[in-house]
Tab-separated table of C-alpha atoms and ligand atoms in Angstrom:
chain	number	residue	atom	x	y	z
A	1	MET	CA	28.059	-17.042	6.300
A	2	ASP	CA	26.627	-14.658	3.716
A	3	GLN	CA	23.567	-15.876	2.001
A	4	TYR	CA	23.404	-14.022	-1.260
A	5	VAL	CA	19.931	-13.316	-2.574
A	6	GLY	CA	21.486	-13.019	-6.044
A	7	THR	CA	24.870	-12.078	-7.368
A	8	PRO	CA	27.230	-11.294	-4.496
A	9	LEU	CA	27.812	-7.875	-6.026
A	10	GLU	CA	24.351	-6.451	-5.405
A	11	VAL	CA	22.136	-7.883	-2.589
A	12	ARG	CA	23.369	-9.939	0.318
A	13	MET	CA	21.868	-11.307	3.486
A	14	ASP	CA	23.536	-12.875	6.495
A	15	LYS	CA	20.885	-14.373	8.723
A	16	ASP	CA	23.313	-15.225	11.550
A	17	ALA	CA	24.679	-11.721	11.632
A	18	GLY	CA	21.180	-10.335	11.137
A	19	THR	CA	22.157	-8.230	8.086
A	20	PHE	CA	20.605	-7.490	4.695
A	21	GLN	CA	22.550	-5.114	2.494
A	22	VAL	CA	22.340	-3.571	-0.974
A	23	SER	CA	25.332	-2.439	-2.829
A	24	ARG	CA	25.400	1.284	-3.576
A	25	ARG	CA	26.607	0.496	-7.129
A	26	VAL	CA	23.007	-0.349	-8.002
A	27	PHE	CA	22.252	3.406	-7.932
A	28	THR	CA	25.188	4.580	-9.996
A	29	ASP	CA	26.208	1.905	-12.383
A	30	GLN	CA	25.152	2.138	-15.993
A	31	ASP	CA	25.460	-1.562	-16.544
A	32	VAL	CA	22.976	-2.235	-13.659
A	33	LEU	CA	20.517	0.244	-15.249
A	34	ASP	CA	20.906	-1.384	-18.667
A	35	ARG	CA	20.060	-4.749	-17.054
A	36	GLU	CA	17.065	-3.203	-15.256
A	37	HIS	CA	15.697	-1.873	-18.550
A	38	GLU	CA	16.062	-5.231	-20.186
A	39	LYS	CA	15.101	-7.611	-17.387
A	40	ILE	CA	12.620	-5.547	-15.420
A	41	PHE	CA	11.123	-2.844	-17.487
A	42	GLN	CA	10.673	-5.054	-20.629
A	43	ARG	CA	9.014	-7.845	-18.603
A	44	CYS	CA	6.830	-6.240	-15.831
A	45	TRP	CA	3.433	-4.618	-16.058
A	46	LEU	CA	3.881	-0.815	-16.069
A	47	TYR	CA	1.247	1.723	-15.240
A	48	CYS	CA	0.234	3.774	-18.296
A	49	GLY	CA	-2.869	5.747	-17.342
A	50	HIS	CA	-6.360	5.792	-15.882
A	51	ASP	CA	-9.606	5.112	-17.722
A	52	SER	CA	-11.021	8.491	-16.683
A	53	GLU	CA	-8.345	10.294	-18.647
A	54	LEU	CA	-9.963	9.064	-21.897
A	55	ALA	CA	-13.476	10.266	-21.121
A	56	GLU	CA	-14.864	10.071	-24.704
A	57	PRO	CA	-14.351	8.205	-27.951
A	58	GLY	CA	-11.372	9.942	-29.675
A	59	SER	CA	-9.772	11.151	-26.438
A	60	PHE	CA	-6.005	10.731	-26.430
A	61	ILE	CA	-3.032	11.418	-24.258
A	62	THR	CA	0.627	11.186	-25.211
A	63	ARG	CA	2.500	9.458	-22.407
A	64	THR	CA	6.044	8.369	-21.659
A	65	VAL	CA	6.361	4.934	-20.031
A	66	ALA	CA	9.754	3.298	-19.389
A	67	GLY	CA	11.399	5.929	-21.581
A	68	ARG	CA	9.184	5.159	-24.525
A	69	ASP	CA	6.695	7.520	-26.071
A	70	PHE	CA	3.152	6.251	-26.521
A	71	ILE	CA	-0.275	7.427	-27.636
A	72	PHE	CA	-2.801	6.308	-25.012
A	73	ASN	CA	-6.241	6.738	-26.538
A	74	ARG	CA	-9.775	5.659	-26.825
A	75	ASP	CA	-10.553	5.162	-30.529
A	76	THR	CA	-13.610	6.451	-32.130
A	77	ARG	CA	-15.398	3.260	-31.504
A	78	GLY	CA	-14.647	3.419	-27.763
A	79	LYS	CA	-11.772	0.907	-27.527
A	80	VAL	CA	-8.728	1.821	-25.426
A	81	GLN	CA	-5.404	1.454	-27.288
A	82	VAL	CA	-1.768	2.193	-26.739
A	83	PHE	CA	0.488	2.815	-29.761
A	84	TYR	CA	4.101	3.720	-30.022
A	85	ASN	CA	4.126	7.407	-30.900
A	86	LEU	CA	6.337	6.646	-33.910
A	87	CYS	CA	5.545	6.796	-37.546
A	88	THR	CA	5.905	3.592	-39.516
A	89	HIS	CA	7.346	5.689	-42.439
A	90	ARG	CA	10.586	7.075	-41.099
A	91	GLY	CA	10.029	7.310	-37.378
A	92	GLY	CA	8.538	10.801	-37.133
A	93	ARG	CA	6.441	11.767	-34.075
A	94	VAL	CA	2.865	11.034	-34.932
A	95	CYS	CA	1.216	13.053	-32.172
A	96	ARG	CA	2.849	16.126	-30.635
A	97	GLU	CA	-0.045	17.272	-28.484
A	98	LYS	CA	-0.189	16.375	-24.770
A	99	SER	CA	-3.833	15.473	-24.911
A	100	GLY	CA	-7.044	16.166	-26.826
A	101	LYS	CA	-9.640	14.540	-29.026
A	102	ALA	CA	-8.949	13.335	-32.566
A	103	SER	CA	-10.231	10.881	-35.069
A	104	THR	CA	-6.960	10.823	-36.930
A	105	PHE	CA	-3.229	11.550	-36.169
A	106	GLN	CA	-1.003	13.127	-38.904
A	107	CYS	CA	2.719	12.636	-38.671
A	108	PHE	CA	4.286	16.123	-38.878
A	109	TYR	CA	7.308	14.906	-40.789
A	110	HIS	CA	5.864	13.917	-44.170
A	111	GLY	CA	2.128	13.913	-43.432
A	112	TRP	CA	1.107	10.216	-43.297
A	113	VAL	CA	-2.278	9.977	-41.562
A	114	PHE	CA	-3.401	7.254	-39.149
A	115	GLY	CA	-6.809	6.570	-37.741
A	116	SER	CA	-7.523	6.585	-33.966
A	117	ASP	CA	-7.522	2.771	-34.281
A	118	GLY	CA	-3.999	2.965	-35.570
A	119	SER	CA	-4.728	2.076	-39.181
A	120	LEU	CA	-2.853	3.895	-41.973
A	121	ARG	CA	-5.355	6.079	-43.806
A	122	VAL	CA	-3.386	8.511	-46.063
A	123	ILE	CA	0.006	8.532	-47.731
A	124	PRO	CA	0.339	11.878	-49.464
A	125	GLN	CA	2.641	10.421	-52.116
A	126	GLU	CA	0.600	7.243	-52.556
A	127	GLY	CA	1.032	7.242	-56.278
A	128	ALA	CA	4.723	6.593	-55.894
A	129	TYR	CA	3.998	3.252	-54.255
A	130	PRO	CA	2.763	-0.043	-55.622
A	131	GLU	CA	-0.989	-0.660	-55.300
A	132	GLY	CA	-2.031	-1.925	-51.870
A	133	TYR	CA	1.050	-0.466	-50.116
A	134	LYS	CA	-1.164	1.434	-47.696
A	135	ASN	CA	-2.266	-1.567	-45.599
A	136	ASP	CA	-2.696	-2.739	-42.022
A	137	SER	CA	0.991	-3.786	-41.705
A	138	ARG	CA	1.874	-0.077	-41.947
A	139	GLY	CA	-0.445	1.064	-39.218
A	140	LEU	CA	0.745	2.371	-35.891
A	141	VAL	CA	2.478	-0.232	-33.772
A	142	HIS	CA	0.457	-1.496	-30.752
A	143	VAL	CA	2.197	-2.015	-27.408
A	144	PRO	CA	2.581	-5.845	-27.018
A	145	ARG	CA	0.168	-6.128	-24.052
A	146	LEU	CA	-2.459	-3.759	-22.606
A	147	GLU	CA	-4.776	-4.742	-19.770
A	148	GLN	CA	-6.609	-2.933	-17.074
A	149	TYR	CA	-7.738	-3.570	-13.494
A	150	ARG	CA	-10.688	-1.457	-12.276
A	151	GLY	CA	-9.753	1.524	-14.504
A	152	PHE	CA	-5.974	1.379	-14.033
A	153	TRP	CA	-4.426	0.579	-17.426
A	154	PHE	CA	-1.053	-1.115	-17.570
A	155	ILE	CA	1.188	-2.054	-20.505
A	156	ASN	CA	3.732	-4.817	-20.838
A	157	LEU	CA	6.451	-4.933	-23.409
A	158	ASP	CA	6.629	-8.682	-23.141
A	159	ALA	CA	3.888	-10.366	-25.236
A	160	ASN	CA	4.358	-13.556	-23.090
A	161	ALA	CA	3.859	-11.848	-19.721
A	162	VAL	CA	1.344	-13.363	-17.196
A	163	SER	CA	-2.006	-11.584	-17.015
A	164	LEU	CA	-2.178	-8.262	-15.249
A	165	SER	CA	-4.609	-9.807	-12.753
A	166	ASP	CA	-2.088	-12.546	-11.776
A	167	TYR	CA	0.770	-9.986	-11.703
A	168	LEU	CA	-1.099	-7.595	-9.383
A	169	ALA	CA	-1.760	-10.450	-6.913
A	170	GLY	CA	-2.580	-9.055	-3.452
A	171	ALA	CA	-2.356	-5.406	-4.712
A	172	LYS	CA	-5.817	-5.813	-6.189
A	173	GLU	CA	-7.497	-5.748	-2.794
A	174	TYR	CA	-5.778	-2.431	-2.040
A	175	ILE	CA	-6.766	-1.077	-5.498
A	176	ASP	CA	-10.353	-2.150	-4.655
A	177	ASN	CA	-10.222	-0.036	-1.465
A	178	ILE	CA	-9.184	2.988	-3.483
A	179	VAL	CA	-11.739	2.469	-6.225
A	180	ASP	CA	-14.586	1.714	-3.845
A	181	GLN	CA	-14.194	5.163	-2.327
A	182	SER	CA	-16.577	6.256	-5.100
A	183	GLU	CA	-20.167	5.374	-5.556
A	184	ILE	CA	-19.716	5.686	-9.337
A	185	ALA	CA	-16.060	5.697	-10.435
A	186	MET	CA	-12.843	7.391	-9.504
A	187	THR	CA	-11.383	10.106	-11.769
A	188	ILE	CA	-8.033	11.681	-12.367
A	189	VAL	CA	-8.232	15.352	-11.523
A	190	PRO	CA	-7.161	17.065	-14.756
A	191	GLY	CA	-3.477	17.924	-14.947
A	192	GLY	CA	-0.574	16.332	-13.159
A	193	GLN	CA	3.027	16.966	-12.217
A	194	ASN	CA	6.101	15.870	-14.069
A	195	PHE	CA	9.490	16.649	-12.640
A	196	GLN	CA	13.100	15.474	-12.682
A	197	VAL	CA	14.848	14.317	-9.550
A	198	ASP	CA	18.617	13.885	-9.539
A	199	ALA	CA	18.550	10.398	-8.023
A	200	ASN	CA	18.074	6.843	-9.212
A	201	TRP	CA	14.413	5.632	-9.612
A	202	LYS	CA	14.851	2.949	-6.912
A	203	LEU	CA	15.459	5.560	-4.290
A	204	TRP	CA	12.024	7.066	-4.783
A	205	HIS	CA	10.444	3.589	-4.601
A	206	GLU	CA	12.337	2.940	-1.344
A	207	ASN	CA	11.237	6.312	-0.028
A	208	GLY	CA	7.597	5.328	-0.629
A	209	MET	CA	8.009	2.059	1.271
A	210	ASP	CA	9.790	3.732	4.155
A	211	PRO	CA	8.045	5.390	7.114
A	212	PHE	CA	11.294	5.510	9.051
A	213	HIS	CA	12.340	8.800	7.476
A	214	VAL	CA	9.097	10.541	8.294
A	215	HIS	CA	9.824	11.795	11.761
A	216	SER	CA	13.207	13.372	10.791
A	217	VAL	CA	12.655	14.440	7.204
A	218	HIS	CA	9.101	15.908	7.561
A	219	SER	CA	9.456	17.510	11.013
A	220	THR	CA	8.532	20.929	9.552
A	221	TYR	CA	5.280	19.491	8.401
A	222	PHE	CA	4.396	18.083	11.813
A	223	GLU	CA	5.130	21.345	13.492
A	224	TYR	CA	2.825	23.092	10.973
A	225	SER	CA	0.217	20.356	11.458
A	226	ALA	CA	0.363	20.726	15.268
A	227	ASP	CA	-0.181	24.468	14.999
A	228	ALA	CA	-3.055	24.052	12.517
A	229	THR	CA	-4.672	21.436	14.801
A	230	LYS	CA	-4.453	23.708	17.867
A	231	ALA	CA	-5.810	26.696	16.053
A	232	GLY	CA	-8.560	24.576	14.369
A	233	THR	CA	-9.597	23.073	17.669
A	234	GLU	CA	-10.106	26.568	19.125
A	235	ARG	CA	-12.001	27.680	15.976
A	236	ALA	CA	-14.307	24.643	16.214
A	237	ALA	CA	-14.941	25.332	19.861
A	238	ALA	CA	-15.772	29.006	19.073
A	239	GLN	CA	-18.328	27.724	16.495
A	240	GLY	CA	-19.787	25.199	18.885
A	241	VAL	CA	-18.493	22.243	16.829
A	242	SER	CA	-17.439	19.309	18.825
A	243	THR	CA	-13.977	17.857	18.436
A	244	ALA	CA	-14.457	15.446	21.318
A	245	GLU	CA	-14.093	12.337	19.205
A	246	PHE	CA	-10.497	13.317	18.303
A	247	ASP	CA	-7.484	12.864	20.540
A	248	THR	CA	-6.306	16.285	19.413
A	249	LYS	CA	-3.359	16.253	21.755
A	250	ALA	CA	-2.103	12.976	20.236
A	251	SER	CA	-2.982	14.309	16.822
A	252	ALA	CA	-1.064	17.465	17.403
A	253	GLU	CA	1.890	15.556	18.604
A	254	VAL	CA	1.627	12.920	15.899
A	255	MET	CA	4.960	11.508	15.024
A	256	MET	CA	6.597	13.143	18.044
A	257	ARG	CA	9.191	10.709	19.113
A	258	GLY	CA	7.536	8.663	21.784
A	259	ARG	CA	4.343	8.070	19.873
A	260	TYR	CA	6.170	7.287	16.681
A	261	ASN	CA	8.442	4.786	18.324
A	262	ALA	CA	5.389	3.034	19.904
A	263	LEU	CA	3.892	2.670	16.440
A	264	MET	CA	7.076	1.307	15.027
A	265	GLN	CA	7.186	-1.388	17.716
A	266	THR	CA	3.505	-2.356	17.442
A	267	LYS	CA	2.766	-5.984	16.921
A	268	THR	CA	-0.452	-5.123	15.051
A	269	LYS	CA	-0.127	-6.219	11.454
A	270	LEU	CA	0.110	-3.078	9.352
A	271	VAL	CA	2.546	-4.125	6.673
A	272	TYR	CA	1.830	-6.609	3.982
A	273	ASP	CA	3.772	-8.618	1.348
A	274	LEU	CA	1.355	-8.531	-1.544
A	275	GLY	CA	3.397	-10.909	-3.685
A	276	ASN	CA	5.464	-10.420	-6.908
A	277	GLY	CA	7.498	-7.626	-5.173
A	278	HIS	CA	4.469	-5.455	-4.249
A	279	MET	CA	3.887	-4.366	-0.703
A	280	ALA	CA	1.567	-2.123	1.237
A	281	TYR	CA	1.392	-0.638	4.691
A	282	ASP	CA	-1.255	1.115	6.684
A	283	TYR	CA	-1.246	3.830	9.266
A	284	PRO	CA	-4.087	4.754	11.665
A	285	SER	CA	-4.488	8.242	10.307
A	286	THR	CA	-4.108	11.278	12.629
A	287	HIS	CA	-4.843	13.957	10.022
A	288	GLY	CA	-7.798	14.883	7.839
A	289	ARG	CA	-8.502	12.527	4.933
A	290	PRO	CA	-10.653	13.679	1.996
A	291	PHE	CA	-12.174	10.155	2.157
A	292	ALA	CA	-13.848	10.371	4.637
A	293	GLN	CA	-12.390	11.743	7.908
A	294	TRP	CA	-12.763	15.309	8.980
A	295	HIS	CA	-10.124	16.599	11.311
A	296	PRO	CA	-9.960	19.666	13.632
A	297	SER	CA	-7.303	21.214	11.523
A	298	TRP	CA	-9.910	21.645	8.786
A	299	ASP	CA	-12.788	24.202	8.675
A	300	PRO	CA	-15.781	22.914	10.565
A	301	LYS	CA	-17.947	23.581	7.525
A	302	TYR	CA	-16.667	20.289	5.969
A	303	LYS	CA	-17.495	18.152	8.980
A	304	ALA	CA	-21.115	17.185	8.304
A	305	GLU	CA	-20.473	16.407	4.615
A	306	LEU	CA	-17.523	14.154	5.365
A	307	GLU	CA	-19.448	12.359	8.043
A	308	HIS	CA	-22.223	11.761	5.513
A	309	VAL	CA	-19.729	10.386	2.965
A	310	TYR	CA	-18.554	7.990	5.659
A	311	GLU	CA	-22.051	6.881	6.511
A	312	LYS	CA	-22.749	6.167	2.878
A	313	ALA	CA	-19.514	4.206	2.609
A	314	VAL	CA	-20.540	2.034	5.619
A	315	ALA	CA	-23.832	1.278	3.939
A	316	ARG	CA	-22.110	0.462	0.670
A	317	VAL	CA	-19.079	-1.639	1.666
A	318	GLY	CA	-19.662	-2.456	5.342
A	319	ALA	CA	-18.377	-0.993	8.573
A	320	GLU	CA	-15.073	-2.812	8.679
A	321	ARG	CA	-13.976	-1.956	5.126
A	322	ALA	CA	-15.264	1.652	5.500
A	323	ARG	CA	-13.248	2.051	8.696
A	324	LYS	CA	-10.061	0.799	6.944
A	325	MET	CA	-10.668	2.937	3.841
A	326	ALA	CA	-11.468	6.156	5.718
A	327	HIS	CA	-9.448	6.086	8.938
A	328	PHE	CA	-6.136	4.598	7.783
A	329	ASP	CA	-3.453	5.923	5.388
A	330	HIS	CA	-2.383	3.399	2.802
A	331	HIS	CA	0.882	3.151	0.888
A	332	ILE	CA	0.769	0.680	-1.996
A	333	LEU	CA	4.050	0.026	-3.849
A	334	ILE	CA	3.637	-1.974	-7.003
A	335	PHE	CA	6.738	-3.511	-8.507
A	336	PRO	CA	8.656	-2.022	-10.146
A	337	ASN	CA	7.894	1.693	-10.272
A	338	LEU	CA	4.301	2.531	-9.221
A	339	ALA	CA	3.261	4.132	-5.913
A	340	ILE	CA	-0.322	4.660	-5.015
A	341	VAL	CA	-0.424	6.737	-1.825
A	342	ASP	CA	-3.706	7.306	-0.044
A	343	ASN	CA	-3.217	9.717	2.808
A	344	HIS	CA	-3.669	13.468	2.409
A	345	GLY	CA	-5.215	12.756	-1.004
A	346	ILE	CA	-4.676	9.926	-3.423
A	347	MET	CA	-1.468	10.142	-5.407
A	348	ILE	CA	-0.476	7.927	-8.327
A	349	ARG	CA	3.206	8.232	-9.126
A	350	THR	CA	5.692	6.513	-11.452
A	351	TYR	CA	9.438	7.055	-11.814
A	352	PHE	CA	11.914	5.930	-14.357
A	353	SER	CA	15.666	6.511	-14.916
A	354	LYS	CA	17.275	6.906	-18.378
A	355	LYS	CA	20.574	7.674	-16.593
A	356	PRO	CA	21.466	6.064	-13.276
A	357	GLU	CA	21.590	9.362	-11.347
A	358	GLU	CA	18.404	10.916	-12.472
A	359	MET	CA	14.717	10.061	-12.942
A	360	LEU	CA	11.545	11.406	-14.450
A	361	VAL	CA	8.741	11.484	-11.882
A	362	GLN	CA	5.105	11.605	-13.082
A	363	SER	CA	2.260	12.201	-10.546
A	364	TRP	CA	-1.531	12.470	-10.752
A	365	THR	CA	-4.245	12.599	-8.145
A	366	LEU	CA	-7.400	10.598	-8.079
A	367	ALA	CA	-10.806	11.571	-6.629
A	368	PRO	CA	-14.363	10.234	-6.449
A	369	GLN	CA	-16.214	11.468	-9.446
A	370	GLU	CA	-19.345	12.477	-7.455
A	371	GLU	CA	-17.384	14.510	-4.881
A	372	SER	CA	-18.869	17.981	-4.222
A	373	PRO	CA	-16.959	21.036	-5.496
A	374	GLU	CA	-16.360	22.091	-1.846
A	375	VAL	CA	-14.808	18.749	-0.806
A	376	ARG	CA	-12.865	18.561	-4.095
A	377	LYS	CA	-11.342	21.923	-3.223
A	378	LEU	CA	-10.409	20.727	0.215
A	379	ARG	CA	-8.983	17.520	-1.277
A	380	LEU	CA	-6.711	19.374	-3.682
A	381	PHE	CA	-5.445	21.720	-0.910
A	382	SER	CA	-4.767	18.716	1.267
A	383	TYR	CA	-3.104	16.858	-1.545
A	384	MET	CA	-0.870	19.720	-2.697
A	385	ASP	CA	-0.100	20.768	0.882
A	386	PHE	CA	1.784	17.536	1.537
A	387	LEU	CA	2.209	15.470	-1.673
A	388	GLY	CA	2.538	18.273	-4.233
A	389	PRO	CA	5.885	19.045	-5.815
A	390	ALA	CA	6.061	22.214	-3.736
A	391	GLY	CA	4.248	20.849	-0.662
A	392	PHE	CA	5.655	19.921	2.717
A	393	GLY	CA	6.447	16.341	1.922
A	394	THR	CA	7.868	16.005	-1.611
A	395	PRO	CA	10.658	18.634	-1.594
A	396	ASP	CA	11.964	17.184	1.685
A	397	ASP	CA	11.929	13.702	0.206
A	398	VAL	CA	13.713	14.931	-2.967
A	399	GLU	CA	16.403	16.579	-0.843
A	400	ALA	CA	16.889	13.414	1.214
A	401	ILE	CA	17.258	11.055	-1.794
A	402	GLU	CA	19.289	13.502	-3.885
A	403	ALA	CA	21.798	13.907	-1.074
A	404	ALA	CA	22.021	10.133	-0.758
A	405	GLN	CA	22.591	9.858	-4.524
A	406	ARG	CA	25.408	12.415	-4.434
A	407	GLY	CA	26.979	10.471	-1.646
A	408	TYR	CA	26.881	7.215	-3.636
A	409	LYS	CA	29.330	8.730	-6.173
A	410	GLY	CA	32.227	7.508	-4.100
A	411	ALA	CA	30.711	4.006	-3.577
A	412	GLU	CA	32.990	2.449	-6.105
A	413	ASP	CA	36.005	3.746	-4.116
A	414	TYR	CA	35.064	2.160	-0.832
A	415	GLY	CA	32.606	-0.560	-1.771
A	416	GLY	CA	29.693	0.889	0.161
A	417	TRP	CA	26.571	-0.959	1.099
A	418	ASN	CA	23.143	0.306	2.201
A	419	ASP	CA	21.808	-1.412	5.327
A	420	LEU	CA	18.236	-2.746	5.385
A	421	SER	CA	18.669	-5.078	8.323
A	422	ALA	CA	16.006	-3.955	10.789
A	423	GLY	CA	13.960	-7.013	11.692
A	424	VAL	CA	16.256	-9.629	10.185
A	425	ALA	CA	15.968	-12.129	13.024
A	426	PRO	CA	17.449	-15.604	12.729
A	427	LYS	CA	14.024	-17.160	13.155
A	428	ASP	CA	12.301	-15.051	10.524
A	429	PRO	CA	14.638	-13.099	8.266
A	430	MET	CA	11.903	-11.751	6.063
A	431	ASN	CA	9.845	-10.623	8.972
A	432	PHE	CA	7.937	-7.403	8.203
A	433	VAL	CA	5.039	-7.708	10.607
A	434	LYS	CA	6.330	-5.116	12.962
A	435	HIS	CA	6.069	-1.678	11.715
A	436	GLY	CA	9.735	-0.961	12.594
A	437	ASP	CA	11.114	-3.653	10.304
A	438	GLU	CA	12.748	-3.030	7.034
A	439	GLY	CA	11.352	-6.296	5.614
A	440	ARG	CA	9.074	-4.113	3.542
A	441	MET	CA	12.035	-2.993	1.546
A	442	ARG	CA	13.483	-6.494	1.396
A	443	VAL	CA	10.361	-7.653	-0.355
A	444	PHE	CA	11.320	-5.186	-3.173
A	445	TRP	CA	15.021	-5.925	-3.263
A	446	THR	CA	14.569	-9.711	-3.240
A	447	LYS	CA	12.265	-9.523	-6.292
A	448	TRP	CA	14.565	-6.949	-7.956
A	449	GLN	CA	17.535	-9.302	-7.583
A	450	GLU	CA	15.442	-12.223	-8.856
A	451	TYR	CA	14.597	-10.386	-12.078
A	452	LEU	CA	18.179	-9.232	-12.642
A	453	SER	CA	19.618	-12.673	-12.032
A	454	SER	CA	17.260	-14.440	-14.294
B	501	FES	S1	8.139	9.895	-40.816
B	501	FES	FE1	6.072	10.134	-40.670
B	501	FES	S2	5.334	10.679	-42.605
B	501	FES	FE2	7.411	10.416	-42.783
B	502	FE2	FE1	8.569	11.330	2.790
């Protein structure tokens, strides 16, 4: 018998048959999207920006979160604020710059001026109003809730939401392992990438949770990586640099079918339900990591410095945490629409749909503040090489999910369902211990349905 996780129309599980399915309507239906906006995006904590983006008093950034335009700033007294980028006069756009430093913002429509703390300072036609009209009630509107965890600022449109700390639950430990990669603080590398993808936002979130596509979708990258590893091993040998500690053959063949399947079947716990719809999974890394694992595919000149960074990390956080932080890739998916991917670099990415079949993707990369210019250069190359919008990884992922989205167009004709059943065993239907299980996605979909049904 079917056991519906929520309404029978959207997510269903049949333990006896070992199936978990998601209706394809959820990627195409405007009504579903409207419900998501109301029941998820108006109630969950949403990533807004990083502390390092507001380096000094007066720094500001205009940012779109959940389709709304905000000013994310540090006021001239140093307090971080988020205001709707909307004039209290007649709705003009108060700040039209992407970023900068300002003690005041002047609406371009009729010239009202607001302080960096949001207070209304000047009404050009003030004489036409009663005395005292220019008061706090006409200042910029604050977002209902604004909280941060270790430099990651989140907003919530629900004034009654639980605290950010409670909401993040087990994800905090993973954020700690990102932040503690620095001796001082992590920093957003200036700039970022915004791009549109012709697919529903949930497809990108699923893609981030899903290592099952990697072997087939990213095969070009692995061929390139194998060549680079072979050439790099020869280069290192010519320079007398040892690569003995690396299983370069396995590394060159990483994700080749046999090895990949073995990883998928491992009983080692590498996938974690972090609570509240968040999940994470780890991989023993087989490529170079800017923190702090040199690899033969990289120039030997970086080896000594990365080994030193690793030694300092061991001294700072202990051998076990340092090993996990440096030698494993980490994918952290925070409900509903934030991915923090720590593999070829650290990527922070959000995605949001205004229409069911398209989304705006926003990406940034994070780095230790104290990193040397040489390693920073290597980090950015490594990041863009795979995770950048024109790298080896992202365009292939975009192609995969856009093709799926196009296919869903007919879903209403034939009542199509996506299958997320791997690992639904009668004794443990939410099993996600084995790497090959799709329980990782079921964590998201179960929470998604819970929000939509509430
Ligand atoms: S709408 Fe901003 S000053 Fe009129
Ligand atoms: Fe991918």
